[in-house]
Coordinates of C-alpha atoms in Angstrom, one line a residue:
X1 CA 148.1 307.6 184.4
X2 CA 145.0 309.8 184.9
X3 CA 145.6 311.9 188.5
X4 CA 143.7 314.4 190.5
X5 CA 145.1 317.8 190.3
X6 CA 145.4 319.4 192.9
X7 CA 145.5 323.4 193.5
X8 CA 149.6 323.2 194.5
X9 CA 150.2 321.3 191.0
X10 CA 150.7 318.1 192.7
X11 CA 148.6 314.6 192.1
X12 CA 147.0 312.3 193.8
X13 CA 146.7 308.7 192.7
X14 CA 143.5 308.6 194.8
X15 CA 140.4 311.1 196.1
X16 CA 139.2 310.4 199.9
X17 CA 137.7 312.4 202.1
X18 CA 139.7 312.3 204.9
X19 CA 138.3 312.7 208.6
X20 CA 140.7 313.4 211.4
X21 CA 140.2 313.5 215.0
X22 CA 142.2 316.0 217.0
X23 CA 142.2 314.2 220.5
X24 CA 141.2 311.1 221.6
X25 CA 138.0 312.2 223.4
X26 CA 136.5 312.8 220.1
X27 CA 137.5 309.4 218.2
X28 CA 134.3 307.8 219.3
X29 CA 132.3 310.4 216.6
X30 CA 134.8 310.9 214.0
X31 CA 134.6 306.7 213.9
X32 CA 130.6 306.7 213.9
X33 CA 130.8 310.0 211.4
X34 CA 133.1 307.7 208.7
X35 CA 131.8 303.9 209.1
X36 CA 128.8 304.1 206.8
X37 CA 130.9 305.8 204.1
X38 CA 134.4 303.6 204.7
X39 CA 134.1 301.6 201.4
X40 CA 133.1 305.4 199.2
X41 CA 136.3 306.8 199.7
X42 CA 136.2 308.4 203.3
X43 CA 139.4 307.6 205.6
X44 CA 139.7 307.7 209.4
X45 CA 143.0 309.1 210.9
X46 CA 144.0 310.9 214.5
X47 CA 145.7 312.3 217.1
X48 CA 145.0 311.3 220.6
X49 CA 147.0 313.3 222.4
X50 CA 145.6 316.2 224.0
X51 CA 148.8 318.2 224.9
X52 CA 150.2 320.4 222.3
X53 CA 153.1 318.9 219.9
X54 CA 154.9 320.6 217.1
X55 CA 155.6 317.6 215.4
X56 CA 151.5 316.4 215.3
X57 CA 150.6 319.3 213.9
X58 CA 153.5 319.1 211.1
X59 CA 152.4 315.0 210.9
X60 CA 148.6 316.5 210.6
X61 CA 149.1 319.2 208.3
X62 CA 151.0 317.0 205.5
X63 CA 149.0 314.4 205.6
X64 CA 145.6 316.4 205.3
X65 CA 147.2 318.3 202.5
X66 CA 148.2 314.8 200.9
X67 CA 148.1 314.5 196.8
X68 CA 145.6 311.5 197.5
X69 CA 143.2 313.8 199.6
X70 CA 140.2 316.0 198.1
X71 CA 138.9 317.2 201.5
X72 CA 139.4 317.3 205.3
X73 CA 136.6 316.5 208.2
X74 CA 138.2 318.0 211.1
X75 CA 136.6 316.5 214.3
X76 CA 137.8 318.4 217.7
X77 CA 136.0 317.9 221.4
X78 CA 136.8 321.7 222.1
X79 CA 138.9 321.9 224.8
X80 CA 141.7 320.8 223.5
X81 CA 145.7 322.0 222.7
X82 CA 145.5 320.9 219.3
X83 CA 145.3 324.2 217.1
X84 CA 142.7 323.4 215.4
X85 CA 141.9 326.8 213.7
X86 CA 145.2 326.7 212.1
X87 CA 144.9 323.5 210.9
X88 CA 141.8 324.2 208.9
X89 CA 143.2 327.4 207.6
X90 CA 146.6 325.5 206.0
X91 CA 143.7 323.0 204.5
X92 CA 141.8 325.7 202.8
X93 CA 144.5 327.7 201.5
X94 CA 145.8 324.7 200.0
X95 CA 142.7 324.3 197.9
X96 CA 140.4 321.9 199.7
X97 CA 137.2 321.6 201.0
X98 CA 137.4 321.7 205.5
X99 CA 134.9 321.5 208.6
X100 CA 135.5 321.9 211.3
X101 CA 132.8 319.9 213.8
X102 CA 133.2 320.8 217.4
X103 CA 131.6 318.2 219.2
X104 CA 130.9 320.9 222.4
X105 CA 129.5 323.3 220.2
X106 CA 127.5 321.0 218.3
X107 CA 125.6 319.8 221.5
X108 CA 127.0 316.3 221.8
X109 CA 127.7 313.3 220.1
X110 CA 124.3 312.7 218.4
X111 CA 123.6 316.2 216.7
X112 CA 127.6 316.3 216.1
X113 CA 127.4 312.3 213.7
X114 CA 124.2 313.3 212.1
X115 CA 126.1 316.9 211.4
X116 CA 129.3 315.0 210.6
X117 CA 127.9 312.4 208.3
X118 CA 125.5 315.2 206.7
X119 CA 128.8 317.4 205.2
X120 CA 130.3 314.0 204.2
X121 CA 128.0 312.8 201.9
X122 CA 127.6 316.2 200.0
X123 CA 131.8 316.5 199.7
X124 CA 131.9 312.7 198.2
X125 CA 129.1 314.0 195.9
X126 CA 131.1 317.0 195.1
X127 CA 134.6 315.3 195.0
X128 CA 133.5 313.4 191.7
X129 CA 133.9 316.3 189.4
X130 CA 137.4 316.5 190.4
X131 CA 139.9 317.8 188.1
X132 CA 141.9 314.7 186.5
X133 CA 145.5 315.6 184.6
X134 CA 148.3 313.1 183.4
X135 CA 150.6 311.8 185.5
X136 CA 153.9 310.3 184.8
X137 CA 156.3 308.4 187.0
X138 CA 158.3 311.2 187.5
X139 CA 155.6 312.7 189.9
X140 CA 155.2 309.7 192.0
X141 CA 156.3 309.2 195.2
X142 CA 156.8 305.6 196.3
X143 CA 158.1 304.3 200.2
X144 CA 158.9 301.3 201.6
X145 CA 158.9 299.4 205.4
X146 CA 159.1 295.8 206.1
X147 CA 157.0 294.5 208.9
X148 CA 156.6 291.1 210.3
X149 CA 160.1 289.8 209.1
X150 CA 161.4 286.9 209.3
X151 CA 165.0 285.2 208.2
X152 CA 163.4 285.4 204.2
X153 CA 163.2 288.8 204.1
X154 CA 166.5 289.8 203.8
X155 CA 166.4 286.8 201.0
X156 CA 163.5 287.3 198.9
X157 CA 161.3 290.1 199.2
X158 CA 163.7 293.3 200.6
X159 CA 166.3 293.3 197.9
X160 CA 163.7 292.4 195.6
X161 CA 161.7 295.8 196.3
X162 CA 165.4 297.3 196.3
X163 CA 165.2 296.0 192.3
X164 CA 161.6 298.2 192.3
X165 CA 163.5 301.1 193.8
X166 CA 166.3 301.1 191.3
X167 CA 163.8 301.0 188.4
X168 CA 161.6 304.0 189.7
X169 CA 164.8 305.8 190.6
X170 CA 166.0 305.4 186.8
X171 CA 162.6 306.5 186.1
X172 CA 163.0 310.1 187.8
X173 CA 160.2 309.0 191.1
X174 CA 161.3 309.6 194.4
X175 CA 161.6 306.9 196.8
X176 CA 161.8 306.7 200.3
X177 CA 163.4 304.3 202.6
X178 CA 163.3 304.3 206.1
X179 CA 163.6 302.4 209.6
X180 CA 167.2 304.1 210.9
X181 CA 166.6 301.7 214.2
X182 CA 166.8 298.7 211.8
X183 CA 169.9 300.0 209.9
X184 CA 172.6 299.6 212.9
X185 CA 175.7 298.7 211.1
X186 CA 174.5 299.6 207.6
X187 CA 175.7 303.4 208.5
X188 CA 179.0 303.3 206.3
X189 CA 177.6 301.2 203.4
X190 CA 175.2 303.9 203.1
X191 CA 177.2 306.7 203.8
X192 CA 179.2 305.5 200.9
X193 CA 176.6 306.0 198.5
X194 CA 175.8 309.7 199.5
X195 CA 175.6 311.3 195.9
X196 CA 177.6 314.5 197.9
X197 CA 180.5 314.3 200.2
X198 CA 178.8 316.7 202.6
X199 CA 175.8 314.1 203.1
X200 CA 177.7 310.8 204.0
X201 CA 178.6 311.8 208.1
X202 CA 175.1 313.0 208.2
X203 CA 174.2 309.2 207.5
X204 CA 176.2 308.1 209.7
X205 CA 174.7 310.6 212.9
X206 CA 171.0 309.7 211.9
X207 CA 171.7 305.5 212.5
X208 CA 174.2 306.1 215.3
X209 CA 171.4 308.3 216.8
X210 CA 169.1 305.8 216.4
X211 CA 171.3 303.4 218.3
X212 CA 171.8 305.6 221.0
X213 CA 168.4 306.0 221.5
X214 CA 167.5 302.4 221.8
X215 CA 170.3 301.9 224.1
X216 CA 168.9 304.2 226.2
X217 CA 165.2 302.4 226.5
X218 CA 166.8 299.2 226.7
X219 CA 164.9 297.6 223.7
X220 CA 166.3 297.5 220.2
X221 CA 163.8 296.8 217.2
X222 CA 164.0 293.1 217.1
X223 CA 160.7 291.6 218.2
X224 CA 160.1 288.4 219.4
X225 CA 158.4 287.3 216.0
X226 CA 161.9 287.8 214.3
X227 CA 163.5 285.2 216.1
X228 CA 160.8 282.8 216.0
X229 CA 160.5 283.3 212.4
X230 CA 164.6 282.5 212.4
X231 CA 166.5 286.1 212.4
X232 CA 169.3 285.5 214.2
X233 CA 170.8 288.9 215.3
X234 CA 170.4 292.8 215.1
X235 CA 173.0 292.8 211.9
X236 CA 171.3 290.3 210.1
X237 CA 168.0 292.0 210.6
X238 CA 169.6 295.3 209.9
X239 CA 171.4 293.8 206.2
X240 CA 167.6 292.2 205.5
X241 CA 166.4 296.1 205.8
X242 CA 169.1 297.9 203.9
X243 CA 168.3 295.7 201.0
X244 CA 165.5 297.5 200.3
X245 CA 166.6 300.6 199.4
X246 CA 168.3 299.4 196.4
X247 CA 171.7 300.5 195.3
X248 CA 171.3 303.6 193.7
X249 CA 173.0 307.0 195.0
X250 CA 171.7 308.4 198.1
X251 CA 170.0 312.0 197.3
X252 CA 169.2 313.3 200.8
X253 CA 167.7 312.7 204.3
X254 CA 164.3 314.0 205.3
X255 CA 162.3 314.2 208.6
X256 CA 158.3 312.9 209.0
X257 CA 156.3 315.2 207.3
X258 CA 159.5 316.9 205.1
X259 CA 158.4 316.5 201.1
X260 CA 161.6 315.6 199.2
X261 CA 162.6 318.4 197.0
X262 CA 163.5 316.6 193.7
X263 CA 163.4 312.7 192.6
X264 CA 166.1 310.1 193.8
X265 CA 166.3 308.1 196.8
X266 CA 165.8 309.5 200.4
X267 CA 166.6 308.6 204.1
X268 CA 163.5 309.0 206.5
X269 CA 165.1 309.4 209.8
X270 CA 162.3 308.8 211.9
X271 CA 164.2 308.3 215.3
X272 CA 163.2 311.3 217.4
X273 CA 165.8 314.1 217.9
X274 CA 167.1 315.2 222.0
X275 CA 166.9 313.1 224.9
X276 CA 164.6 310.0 224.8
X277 CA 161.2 312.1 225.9
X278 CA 158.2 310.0 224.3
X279 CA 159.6 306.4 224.8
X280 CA 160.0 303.9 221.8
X281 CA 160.1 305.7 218.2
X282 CA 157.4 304.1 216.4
X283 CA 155.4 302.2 218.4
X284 CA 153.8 299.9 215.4
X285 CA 154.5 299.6 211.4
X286 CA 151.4 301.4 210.8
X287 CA 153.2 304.7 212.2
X288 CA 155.4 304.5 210.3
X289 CA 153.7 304.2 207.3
X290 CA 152.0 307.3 208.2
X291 CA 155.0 309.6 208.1
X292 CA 155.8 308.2 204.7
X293 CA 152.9 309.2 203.7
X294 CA 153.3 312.6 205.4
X295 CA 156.0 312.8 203.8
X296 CA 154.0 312.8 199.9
X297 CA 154.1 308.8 199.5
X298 CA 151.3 308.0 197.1
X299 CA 152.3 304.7 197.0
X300 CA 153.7 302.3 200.4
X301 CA 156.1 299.0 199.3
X302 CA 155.3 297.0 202.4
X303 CA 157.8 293.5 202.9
X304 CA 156.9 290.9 205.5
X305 CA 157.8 287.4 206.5
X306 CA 155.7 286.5 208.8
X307 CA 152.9 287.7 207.7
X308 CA 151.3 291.0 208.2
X309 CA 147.8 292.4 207.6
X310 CA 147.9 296.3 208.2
X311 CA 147.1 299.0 205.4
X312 CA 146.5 302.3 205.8
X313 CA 144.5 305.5 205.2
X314 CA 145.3 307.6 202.3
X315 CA 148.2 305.8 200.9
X316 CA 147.5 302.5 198.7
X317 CA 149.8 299.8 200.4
X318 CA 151.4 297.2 197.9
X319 CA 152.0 293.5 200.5
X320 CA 155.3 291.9 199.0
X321 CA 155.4 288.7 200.8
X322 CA 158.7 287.0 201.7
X323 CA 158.4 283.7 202.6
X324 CA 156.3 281.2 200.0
X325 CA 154.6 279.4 203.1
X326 CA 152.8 282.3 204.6
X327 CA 152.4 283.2 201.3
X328 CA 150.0 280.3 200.9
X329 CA 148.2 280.6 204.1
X330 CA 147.6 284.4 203.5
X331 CA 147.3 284.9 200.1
X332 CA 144.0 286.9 200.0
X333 CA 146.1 290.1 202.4
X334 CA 149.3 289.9 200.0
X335 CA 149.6 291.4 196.3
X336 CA 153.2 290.3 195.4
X337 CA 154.7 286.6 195.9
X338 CA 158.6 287.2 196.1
X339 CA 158.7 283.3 198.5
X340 CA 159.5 282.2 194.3
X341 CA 162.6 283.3 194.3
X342 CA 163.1 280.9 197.4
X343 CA 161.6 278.2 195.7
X344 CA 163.9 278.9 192.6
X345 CA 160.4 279.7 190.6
X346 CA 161.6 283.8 189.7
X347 CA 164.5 285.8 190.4
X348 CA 164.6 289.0 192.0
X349 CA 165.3 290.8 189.3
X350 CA 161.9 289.2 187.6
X351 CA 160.3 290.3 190.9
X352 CA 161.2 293.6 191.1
X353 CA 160.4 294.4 187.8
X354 CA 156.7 293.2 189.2
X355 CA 156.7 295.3 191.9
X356 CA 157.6 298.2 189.5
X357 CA 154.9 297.4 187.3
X358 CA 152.4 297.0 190.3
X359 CA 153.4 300.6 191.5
X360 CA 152.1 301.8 188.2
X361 CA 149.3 300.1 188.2
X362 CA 148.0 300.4 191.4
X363 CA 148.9 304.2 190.6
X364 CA 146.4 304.0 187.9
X365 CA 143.5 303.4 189.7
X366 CA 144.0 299.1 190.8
X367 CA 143.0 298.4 193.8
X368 CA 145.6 296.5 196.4
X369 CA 144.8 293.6 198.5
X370 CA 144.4 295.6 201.7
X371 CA 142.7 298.3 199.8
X372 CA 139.8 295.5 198.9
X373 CA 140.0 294.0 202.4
X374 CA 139.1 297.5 203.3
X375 CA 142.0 298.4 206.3
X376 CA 142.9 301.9 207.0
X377 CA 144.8 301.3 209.8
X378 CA 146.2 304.6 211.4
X379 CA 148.3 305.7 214.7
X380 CA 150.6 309.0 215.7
X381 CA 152.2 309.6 219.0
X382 CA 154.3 312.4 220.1
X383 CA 158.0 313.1 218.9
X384 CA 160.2 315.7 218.6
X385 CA 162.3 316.9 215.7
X386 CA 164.9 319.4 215.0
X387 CA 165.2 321.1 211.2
X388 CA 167.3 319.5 208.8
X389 CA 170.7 321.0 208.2
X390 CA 171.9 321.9 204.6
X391 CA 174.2 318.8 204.3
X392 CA 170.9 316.8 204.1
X393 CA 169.1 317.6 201.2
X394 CA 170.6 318.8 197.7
X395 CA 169.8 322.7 196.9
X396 CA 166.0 323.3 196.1
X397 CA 164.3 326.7 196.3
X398 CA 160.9 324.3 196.1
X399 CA 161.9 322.6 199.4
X400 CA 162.1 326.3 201.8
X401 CA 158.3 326.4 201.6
X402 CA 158.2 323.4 203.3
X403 CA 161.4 324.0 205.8
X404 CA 159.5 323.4 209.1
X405 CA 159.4 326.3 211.3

């Protein structure tokens, strides 16, 4: 595979220009700034918040610093908490190309989308005589979410992507599985494949946290389009999830915006730490496909059932759809057809070997179907997150650089 180099050594499977909003009050121009340049490789992602938040700025950081991304638009009102001079300074050092437009300084939203749109047609100019270098599978970085499931999912298209997991694993990529709220009751089965004794209880806390915290809201992560599409309870819903990750050893847990130090398969605990501050953990699927991608995903594995649209900014996301029927009715959004397996037409081992396969090609430059459809879907609230302990990740010196503060 040919990659873009980038100035830390890692590679990016893609080269947008990313342009990010740093409070809601200035989405309105960042969104005028990148629609005439959407389909040429320029991505729209944000923060609305306007009160300051440790965790947005990690979330921020990461994913402006992403292998896939070449340079940074950074679009600020000017009165805002977000720090936005440190932001831009943790761009350039890293090697890229980063404005800063201040809408306030720039006398408005006219003069600051002609300004805006002016720098972003120069850096897509520029960004084609990027460096290219080899890349093989032991560099990728490959996560996974189901969205829109329904009583197939757990059938056809989650263990099959498990199969994909196993394969890239064997392969030396790192893979990254997440959704703690939707692994209630799975804690022991995966604490039994911690790859280190001192890893398996912290398994256990991150899903028993994750229960504790829904308990307190009063609302577990079971929609109403899980039942209607024939899940029957939290445990079947919860076995469905599992599935995905595969069955190979568990290497390590990691928090949004934490790069996993070596290949294997990793925990994303995405269930915020403390008391229940913020309200529900991840408000849609597309948040948390962002922190997989904060956390170096150049590649999403995305399962549904039901049916789900949603892509994303600067991560290519692969649809695996579930059920054969909704299959049919939405075959233009969906890249991989695991219903088969339902219908007796493939096995999942046949499947995730195609899922494999479309990771590495899709890595190599193919498009996906949400790619082509053109969604960059995007959203980030506020959460809060302690540091990992040692018993979560195996000994790295590459990892203390990025050790959050």
């Amino acid at each position: 595979m040919r990659a873009y180099l980038r100035a830390d050594g890692r590679k990016g499977i893609r080269n947008v220009v990313v342009i990010a909003y740093l409070v809601e009050c200035a989405q309105h121009v960042a969104h005028d700034v990148w629609w005439p340049y959407r389909e040429q490789g320029a991505h729209l992602i944000g923060f609305g918040g306007c009160y300051p938040n440790a965790y947005s700025f990690r979330m921020m950081s990461q994913l402006c610093r992403h292998p896939n991304v070449g340079a940074v638009l950074l679009v600020s009102l000017g009165c805002e908490s977000f720090d936005r001079t440190g932001l831009a300074r943790l761009i350039r050092e890293s090697g890229r190309s980063v404005e800063t437009l201040v809408i306030q300084d720039q006398g408005g939203t006219r003069p600051s989308i002609e300004a805006g749109r002016s720098w972003i047609e120069q850096t897509l100019a520029a960004l084609k005589n990027a460096p290219r270098a080899e890349m093989t599978i032991d560099e990728l970085v490959v996560g996974t979410i189901c969205g829109g499931s329904d009583a197939t999912s757990g059938i056809t298209a989650n263990p099959a992507t498990g199969r994909a997991f196993d394969l890239l694993v064997d392969a030396g990529a790192t893979t990254i599985f997440e959704e703690t709220g939707e692994l209630i009751g799975c804690e022991h089965i995966m604490a039994a494949r911690a790859n280190r004794p001192e890893l398996a209880p912290e398994l256990i806390a991150c899903v028993q946290k994750a229960a504790r915290h829904y308990t307190t809201l009063g609302h577990g992560s079971f929609a109403v389009g899980n039942a209607t599409g024939g899940l029957t309870t939290v445990e079947e819903k919860s076995m469905g999830a599992y599935s995905k990750s595969g069955r190979s050893p568990i290497t390590g847990i990691i928090k949004p915006g934490d790069v996993p130090p070596t290949g294997g398969l990793y925990l994303l605990d995405v269930v915020p730490d403390g008391d229940v501050r913020f309200g529900f953990a991840n408000i849609n699927d597309t948040a948390e496909i962002g922190e997989l991608i904060a956390c170096g995903s150049h590649v999403i594995l995305f399962t549904t059932g039901r049916g789900s649209v949603v892509g994303s900014a600067i991560s290519p996301v692969i649809k695996i759809c579930a059920n054969p029927e909704t299959y049919r009715r939405m075959t233009e959004d969906m890249d991989i057809d695991a219903g088969r397996i339902l219908n007796g037409d493939a096995d999942l081992d046949t499947v995730g070997r195609e899922i494999f396969d479309r990771v590495l090609s899709t890595a190599a430059g193919e498009p996906t179907a949400s790619e082509r459809l053109g969604h960059q879907e995007f959203a980030m609230t506020y959460k809060t997150f302690e540091p990992l302990g040692p018993a979560c990740l195996p000994s790295s010196p590459a990892f203390e650089g990025e050790r959050r503060p």
